[in-house]
PDB file of C-alpha atoms in Angstrom:
ATOM      1  CA  UNK A   1      20.930  75.707  44.761  1.00 59.00           C
ATOM      2  CA  UNK A   2      22.660  75.487  47.908  1.00 58.00           C
ATOM      3  CA  UNK A   3      22.244  73.326  51.369  1.00 61.00           C
ATOM      4  CA  UNK A   4      21.649  75.970  53.952  1.00 68.00           C
ATOM      5  CA  UNK A   5      21.171  76.379  57.814  1.00 90.00           C
ATOM      6  CA  UNK A   6      18.068  78.313  58.794  1.00 93.00           C
ATOM      7  CA  UNK A   7      19.905  80.796  60.809  1.00 93.00           C
ATOM      8  CA  UNK A   8      22.151  81.925  57.956  1.00 94.00           C
ATOM      9  CA  UNK A   9      19.309  82.213  55.685  1.00 96.00           C
ATOM     10  CA  UNK A  10      17.405  84.615  58.247  1.00 96.00           C
ATOM     11  CA  UNK A  11      20.686  86.590  58.807  1.00 96.00           C
ATOM     12  CA  UNK A  12      21.042  86.949  54.807  1.00 96.00           C
ATOM     13  CA  UNK A  13      17.462  88.337  54.325  1.00 98.00           C
ATOM     14  CA  UNK A  14      17.676  90.501  57.292  1.00 98.00           C
ATOM     15  CA  UNK A  15      20.381  92.084  55.763  1.00 98.00           C
ATOM     16  CA  UNK A  16      19.334  92.255  52.294  1.00 98.00           C
ATOM     17  CA  UNK A  17      16.338  94.006  53.691  1.00 98.00           C
ATOM     18  CA  UNK A  18      18.233  96.549  55.673  1.00 97.00           C
ATOM     19  CA  UNK A  19      20.605  97.388  52.709  1.00 98.00           C
ATOM     20  CA  UNK A  20      17.928  97.543  50.108  1.00 98.00           C
ATOM     21  CA  UNK A  21      15.039  98.967  52.064  1.00 98.00           C
ATOM     22  CA  UNK A  22      12.881  96.655  49.766  1.00 98.00           C
ATOM     23  CA  UNK A  23      10.447  94.133  51.230  1.00 99.00           C
ATOM     24  CA  UNK A  24      11.555  90.534  50.851  1.00 99.00           C
ATOM     25  CA  UNK A  25       9.244  87.768  49.962  1.00 99.00           C
ATOM     26  CA  UNK A  26      10.469  84.255  50.510  1.00 99.00           C
ATOM     27  CA  UNK A  27       8.912  81.123  49.260  1.00 99.00           C
ATOM     28  CA  UNK A  28       9.042  78.225  51.345  1.00 99.00           C
ATOM     29  CA  UNK A  29       8.417  74.846  49.577  1.00 99.00           C
ATOM     30  CA  UNK A  30       7.766  71.372  50.424  1.00 98.00           C
ATOM     31  CA  UNK A  31       5.948  68.086  50.143  1.00 97.00           C
ATOM     32  CA  UNK A  32       2.839  67.596  52.442  1.00 96.00           C
ATOM     33  CA  UNK A  33       3.979  67.138  55.847  1.00 96.00           C
ATOM     34  CA  UNK A  34       7.390  68.529  55.217  1.00 97.00           C
ATOM     35  CA  UNK A  35       6.860  70.969  58.112  1.00 96.00           C
ATOM     36  CA  UNK A  36       6.231  74.157  56.026  1.00 97.00           C
ATOM     37  CA  UNK A  37       4.019  75.909  58.149  1.00 96.00           C
ATOM     38  CA  UNK A  38       5.875  75.160  61.344  1.00 95.00           C
ATOM     39  CA  UNK A  39       9.026  76.616  59.712  1.00 96.00           C
ATOM     40  CA  UNK A  40       7.243  79.795  58.620  1.00 97.00           C
ATOM     41  CA  UNK A  41       5.683  80.472  61.911  1.00 96.00           C
ATOM     42  CA  UNK A  42       9.227  79.711  63.673  1.00 95.00           C
ATOM     43  CA  UNK A  43      11.055  82.196  61.030  1.00 96.00           C
ATOM     44  CA  UNK A  44       8.341  84.720  61.496  1.00 97.00           C
ATOM     45  CA  UNK A  45       8.468  84.574  65.177  1.00 95.00           C
ATOM     46  CA  UNK A  46      12.352  85.489  64.954  1.00 94.00           C
ATOM     47  CA  UNK A  47      11.759  88.449  62.438  1.00 97.00           C
ATOM     48  CA  UNK A  48       9.134  89.650  64.674  1.00 96.00           C
ATOM     49  CA  UNK A  49       5.314  90.065  64.232  1.00 93.00           C
ATOM     50  CA  UNK A  50       5.596  93.700  63.458  1.00 95.00           C
ATOM     51  CA  UNK A  51       7.961  92.997  60.726  1.00 98.00           C
ATOM     52  CA  UNK A  52       7.041  89.830  59.154  1.00 99.00           C
ATOM     53  CA  UNK A  53       3.786  88.293  57.658  1.00 99.00           C
ATOM     54  CA  UNK A  54       3.218  84.535  56.850  1.00 98.00           C
ATOM     55  CA  UNK A  55       0.743  83.893  53.982  1.00 99.00           C
ATOM     56  CA  UNK A  56       0.062  80.394  53.151  1.00 98.00           C
ATOM     57  CA  UNK A  57      -0.672  79.228  49.534  1.00 99.00           C
ATOM     58  CA  UNK A  58      -3.222  77.017  51.325  1.00 98.00           C
ATOM     59  CA  UNK A  59      -5.576  80.212  51.415  1.00 98.00           C
ATOM     60  CA  UNK A  60      -6.457  79.660  48.135  1.00 99.00           C
ATOM     61  CA  UNK A  61      -7.933  75.989  47.971  1.00 98.00           C
ATOM     62  CA  UNK A  62     -10.894  75.830  46.248  1.00 98.00           C
ATOM     63  CA  UNK A  63     -13.868  75.952  48.412  1.00 98.00           C
ATOM     64  CA  UNK A  64     -15.700  72.571  49.382  1.00 96.00           C
ATOM     65  CA  UNK A  65     -18.626  73.946  47.639  1.00 97.00           C
ATOM     66  CA  UNK A  66     -17.046  74.232  44.379  1.00 98.00           C
ATOM     67  CA  UNK A  67     -15.234  70.794  44.670  1.00 97.00           C
ATOM     68  CA  UNK A  68     -18.031  68.868  46.041  1.00 97.00           C
ATOM     69  CA  UNK A  69     -19.546  66.208  43.566  1.00 97.00           C
ATOM     70  CA  UNK A  70     -16.676  66.632  41.312  1.00 97.00           C
ATOM     71  CA  UNK A  71     -13.820  64.408  40.718  1.00 96.00           C
ATOM     72  CA  UNK A  72     -11.562  67.105  42.432  1.00 96.00           C
ATOM     73  CA  UNK A  73     -13.159  66.148  45.783  1.00 94.00           C
ATOM     74  CA  UNK A  74     -11.151  63.026  45.995  1.00 91.00           C
ATOM     75  CA  UNK A  75      -7.903  64.824  45.251  1.00 94.00           C
ATOM     76  CA  UNK A  76      -8.204  68.079  47.463  1.00 94.00           C
ATOM     77  CA  UNK A  77      -4.814  69.515  47.797  1.00 95.00           C
ATOM     78  CA  UNK A  78      -3.949  68.405  44.063  1.00 96.00           C
ATOM     79  CA  UNK A  79      -2.338  71.226  41.997  1.00 98.00           C
ATOM     80  CA  UNK A  80      -5.476  71.765  40.309  1.00 98.00           C
ATOM     81  CA  UNK A  81      -7.678  72.342  43.423  1.00 98.00           C
ATOM     82  CA  UNK A  82      -6.077  75.691  44.164  1.00 98.00           C
ATOM     83  CA  UNK A  83      -7.131  79.062  42.624  1.00 99.00           C
ATOM     84  CA  UNK A  84      -3.535  80.092  41.322  1.00 99.00           C
ATOM     85  CA  UNK A  85      -4.862  83.202  39.606  1.00 99.00           C
ATOM     86  CA  UNK A  86      -6.124  84.502  42.839  1.00 99.00           C
ATOM     87  CA  UNK A  87      -2.873  83.393  44.451  1.00 99.00           C
ATOM     88  CA  UNK A  88      -0.676  85.300  41.732  1.00 99.00           C
ATOM     89  CA  UNK A  89      -2.688  88.475  42.054  1.00 99.00           C
ATOM     90  CA  UNK A  90      -1.970  88.528  45.908  1.00 99.00           C
ATOM     91  CA  UNK A  91       1.517  87.863  45.332  1.00 99.00           C
ATOM     92  CA  UNK A  92       1.732  90.754  42.844  1.00 99.00           C
ATOM     93  CA  UNK A  93       0.101  93.144  45.270  1.00 99.00           C
ATOM     94  CA  UNK A  94       2.547  92.224  47.900  1.00 99.00           C
ATOM     95  CA  UNK A  95       5.468  92.795  45.529  1.00 99.00           C
ATOM     96  CA  UNK A  96       4.152  96.042  44.207  1.00 99.00           C
ATOM     97  CA  UNK A  97       3.871  97.183  48.138  1.00 98.00           C
ATOM     98  CA  UNK A  98       1.730 100.332  47.138  1.00 98.00           C
ATOM     99  CA  UNK A  99      -1.261  99.685  49.177  1.00 99.00           C
ATOM    100  CA  UNK A 100      -1.579 101.003  53.077  1.00 99.00           C
ATOM    101  CA  UNK A 101      -2.606  97.165  53.862  1.00 99.00           C
ATOM    102  CA  UNK A 102      -3.234  94.055  51.897  1.00 99.00           C
ATOM    103  CA  UNK A 103      -5.366  91.309  53.174  1.00 99.00           C
ATOM    104  CA  UNK A 104      -4.655  87.575  52.387  1.00 99.00           C
ATOM    105  CA  UNK A 105      -6.743  84.476  53.125  1.00 99.00           C
ATOM    106  CA  UNK A 106      -5.756  81.651  55.572  1.00 98.00           C
ATOM    107  CA  UNK A 107      -6.871  78.076  55.706  1.00 97.00           C
ATOM    108  CA  UNK A 108      -8.692  76.641  58.646  1.00 93.00           C
ATOM    109  CA  UNK A 109      -8.001  72.981  59.095  1.00 86.00           C
ATOM    110  CA  UNK A 110     -10.839  72.339  61.435  1.00 83.00           C
ATOM    111  CA  UNK A 111     -13.163  73.649  58.910  1.00 88.00           C
ATOM    112  CA  UNK A 112     -11.268  72.331  55.799  1.00 88.00           C
ATOM    113  CA  UNK A 113     -12.082  75.613  54.101  1.00 96.00           C
ATOM    114  CA  UNK A 114     -10.052  79.039  53.045  1.00 97.00           C
ATOM    115  CA  UNK A 115     -10.937  81.944  55.042  1.00 97.00           C
ATOM    116  CA  UNK A 116     -10.920  85.164  53.261  1.00 97.00           C
ATOM    117  CA  UNK A 117      -9.033  88.402  54.205  1.00 98.00           C
ATOM    118  CA  UNK A 118      -7.908  86.837  57.679  1.00 98.00           C
ATOM    119  CA  UNK A 119      -4.325  87.926  57.532  1.00 99.00           C
ATOM    120  CA  UNK A 120      -3.349  91.699  57.250  1.00 99.00           C
ATOM    121  CA  UNK A 121      -0.113  92.741  55.835  1.00 99.00           C
ATOM    122  CA  UNK A 122       0.535  96.482  56.336  1.00 99.00           C
ATOM    123  CA  UNK A 123       2.822  98.426  53.960  1.00 98.00           C
ATOM    124  CA  UNK A 124       5.334  98.509  56.454  1.00 98.00           C
ATOM    125  CA  UNK A 125       5.806  94.786  56.837  1.00 99.00           C
ATOM    126  CA  UNK A 126       9.383  94.064  55.523  1.00 99.00           C
ATOM    127  CA  UNK A 127       9.148  90.179  55.188  1.00 99.00           C
ATOM    128  CA  UNK A 128       6.614  88.154  53.789  1.00 99.00           C
ATOM    129  CA  UNK A 129       6.843  84.094  53.937  1.00 99.00           C
ATOM    130  CA  UNK A 130       4.533  82.431  51.703  1.00 99.00           C
ATOM    131  CA  UNK A 131       4.571  78.744  52.047  1.00 99.00           C
ATOM    132  CA  UNK A 132       2.949  75.935  50.034  1.00 98.00           C
ATOM    133  CA  UNK A 133       3.432  73.006  47.833  1.00 98.00           C
ATOM    134  CA  UNK A 134       3.615  74.192  44.265  1.00 99.00           C
ATOM    135  CA  UNK A 135       5.589  77.350  44.416  1.00 99.00           C
ATOM    136  CA  UNK A 136       8.171  75.709  41.959  1.00 99.00           C
ATOM    137  CA  UNK A 137       5.738  73.960  39.721  1.00 99.00           C
ATOM    138  CA  UNK A 138       6.876  74.651  36.091  1.00 97.00           C
ATOM    139  CA  UNK A 139       3.439  74.435  34.460  1.00 97.00           C
ATOM    140  CA  UNK A 140       1.463  77.594  33.316  1.00 98.00           C
ATOM    141  CA  UNK A 141       0.578  79.658  35.125  1.00 98.00           C
ATOM    142  CA  UNK A 142       2.344  78.260  38.102  1.00 99.00           C
ATOM    143  CA  UNK A 143       5.728  79.091  36.803  1.00 98.00           C
ATOM    144  CA  UNK A 144       5.014  82.956  37.092  1.00 99.00           C
ATOM    145  CA  UNK A 145       5.146  82.349  41.023  1.00 99.00           C
ATOM    146  CA  UNK A 146       9.005  82.486  41.035  1.00 98.00           C
ATOM    147  CA  UNK A 147       9.106  85.788  39.457  1.00 98.00           C
ATOM    148  CA  UNK A 148       7.336  87.397  42.356  1.00 99.00           C
ATOM    149  CA  UNK A 149       9.683  85.856  45.101  1.00 99.00           C
ATOM    150  CA  UNK A 150      12.755  87.030  46.137  1.00 98.00           C
ATOM    151  CA  UNK A 151      14.013  83.664  47.087  1.00 98.00           C
ATOM    152  CA  UNK A 152      12.811  80.001  47.486  1.00 98.00           C
ATOM    153  CA  UNK A 153      13.674  77.644  50.167  1.00 98.00           C
ATOM    154  CA  UNK A 154      12.994  73.627  49.895  1.00 98.00           C
ATOM    155  CA  UNK A 155      12.332  71.617  52.769  1.00 98.00           C
ATOM    156  CA  UNK A 156      13.759  68.263  52.826  1.00 96.00           C
ATOM    157  CA  UNK A 157      12.265  65.664  55.002  1.00 96.00           C
ATOM    158  CA  UNK A 158      12.512  62.149  54.980  1.00 94.00           C
ATOM    159  CA  UNK A 159       9.307  60.455  53.809  1.00 94.00           C
ATOM    160  CA  UNK A 160       8.618  58.249  57.310  1.00 95.00           C
ATOM    161  CA  UNK A 161       8.619  61.490  59.183  1.00 95.00           C
ATOM    162  CA  UNK A 162       6.306  63.126  56.696  1.00 96.00           C
ATOM    163  CA  UNK A 163       3.791  60.734  56.671  1.00 95.00           C
ATOM    164  CA  UNK A 164       3.779  60.128  60.430  1.00 94.00           C
ATOM    165  CA  UNK A 165       3.134  63.989  60.315  1.00 92.00           C
ATOM    166  CA  UNK A 166       0.273  63.655  57.995  1.00 88.00           C
ATOM    167  CA  UNK A 167      -1.472  60.743  59.640  1.00 94.00           C
ATOM    168  CA  UNK A 168      -1.306  62.634  62.905  1.00 92.00           C
ATOM    169  CA  UNK A 169      -2.705  65.776  61.408  1.00 89.00           C
ATOM    170  CA  UNK A 170      -5.758  63.991  59.554  1.00 89.00           C
ATOM    171  CA  UNK A 171      -6.673  62.143  62.722  1.00 92.00           C
ATOM    172  CA  UNK A 172      -6.487  65.404  64.651  1.00 90.00           C
ATOM    173  CA  UNK A 173      -9.007  66.991  62.351  1.00 85.00           C
ATOM    174  CA  UNK A 174     -11.536  64.177  62.329  1.00 86.00           C
ATOM    175  CA  UNK A 175     -10.319  61.001  60.343  1.00 90.00           C
ATOM    176  CA  UNK A 176      -9.997  57.589  61.834  1.00 94.00           C
ATOM    177  CA  UNK A 177      -6.491  55.977  61.714  1.00 92.00           C
ATOM    178  CA  UNK A 178      -7.247  53.725  58.617  1.00 92.00           C
ATOM    179  CA  UNK A 179      -8.773  56.773  56.338  1.00 91.00           C
ATOM    180  CA  UNK A 180      -5.926  59.036  57.542  1.00 91.00           C
ATOM    181  CA  UNK A 181      -3.232  56.344  56.514  1.00 92.00           C
ATOM    182  CA  UNK A 182      -4.839  55.918  53.302  1.00 89.00           C
ATOM    183  CA  UNK A 183      -5.073  59.473  52.414  1.00 81.00           C
ATOM    184  CA  UNK A 184      -1.442  60.081  53.564  1.00 82.00           C
ATOM    185  CA  UNK A 185      -0.226  57.335  51.341  1.00 86.00           C
ATOM    186  CA  UNK A 186      -2.492  57.842  48.451  1.00 84.00           C
ATOM    187  CA  UNK A 187      -3.487  61.409  47.532  1.00 89.00           C
ATOM    188  CA  UNK A 188      -0.943  63.318  49.706  1.00 89.00           C
ATOM    189  CA  UNK A 189       1.922  61.133  48.234  1.00 95.00           C
ATOM    190  CA  UNK A 190       0.937  61.769  44.603  1.00 93.00           C
ATOM    191  CA  UNK A 191       1.028  65.338  45.200  1.00 95.00           C
ATOM    192  CA  UNK A 192       4.594  65.032  47.188  1.00 96.00           C
ATOM    193  CA  UNK A 193       6.157  63.180  44.157  1.00 97.00           C
ATOM    194  CA  UNK A 194       5.167  66.194  42.023  1.00 97.00           C
ATOM    195  CA  UNK A 195       6.571  68.601  44.715  1.00 98.00           C
ATOM    196  CA  UNK A 196       9.725  66.742  45.001  1.00 97.00           C
ATOM    197  CA  UNK A 197      10.168  66.949  41.170  1.00 98.00           C
ATOM    198  CA  UNK A 198      10.445  70.644  41.524  1.00 98.00           C
ATOM    199  CA  UNK A 199      13.318  70.575  44.395  1.00 97.00           C
ATOM    200  CA  UNK A 200      16.241  71.456  42.005  1.00 97.00           C
ATOM    201  CA  UNK A 201      14.553  74.799  41.020  1.00 98.00           C
ATOM    202  CA  UNK A 202      14.838  75.955  44.742  1.00 98.00           C
ATOM    203  CA  UNK A 203      17.660  78.453  45.896  1.00 97.00           C
ATOM    204  CA  UNK A 204      18.461  76.767  48.823  1.00 96.00           C
ATOM    205  CA  UNK A 205      17.440  73.334  50.565  1.00 96.00           C
ATOM    206  CA  UNK A 206      16.880  73.016  54.143  1.00 96.00           C
ATOM    207  CA  UNK A 207      17.193  69.357  55.576  1.00 93.00           C
ATOM    208  CA  UNK A 208      14.952  68.385  58.640  1.00 86.00           C
TER     209      UNK A 208
END
């Protein structure tokens, strides 16, 4: 594991793709509110939309219809509220790169639901950035994810900044201030502790 600067990492994966001619799949990992989506979109813009696709793990949230009325509803975002089998299958297809196009799901915050087949990844796409909380989890079958990625980058961001980001996000999508703070300091923070425990397994750490 090394501490790294973003421009250096981008240059490295560009060079590796050019030299090998093989698609590079990079996992961006971090606790809730760390800035995973923002960083993935930034790097994707640098690599170019014709060359890079951003595929979020959040597209594999279990639908609200599945978790409503169950204990999972109050823990949405926890590791057991995702379809890890579906995510692994998608990564395997992206890794094989033997289809003209692979369609991946996204996650719509306003709906709080995954949206199927909303991201197209053509066979010519040389870079795939996949971001999520649990890419480095060591429990089965999550521990199979790492073998489908070329590298993992862990975002290290201070707790106060993360919490502020989460509260703002929750309020933007309909929670009042009290409920947003409760969720950010409660369910989100429980998930954050699990994610932080996987930090040492990352190839590189990016400090924001």
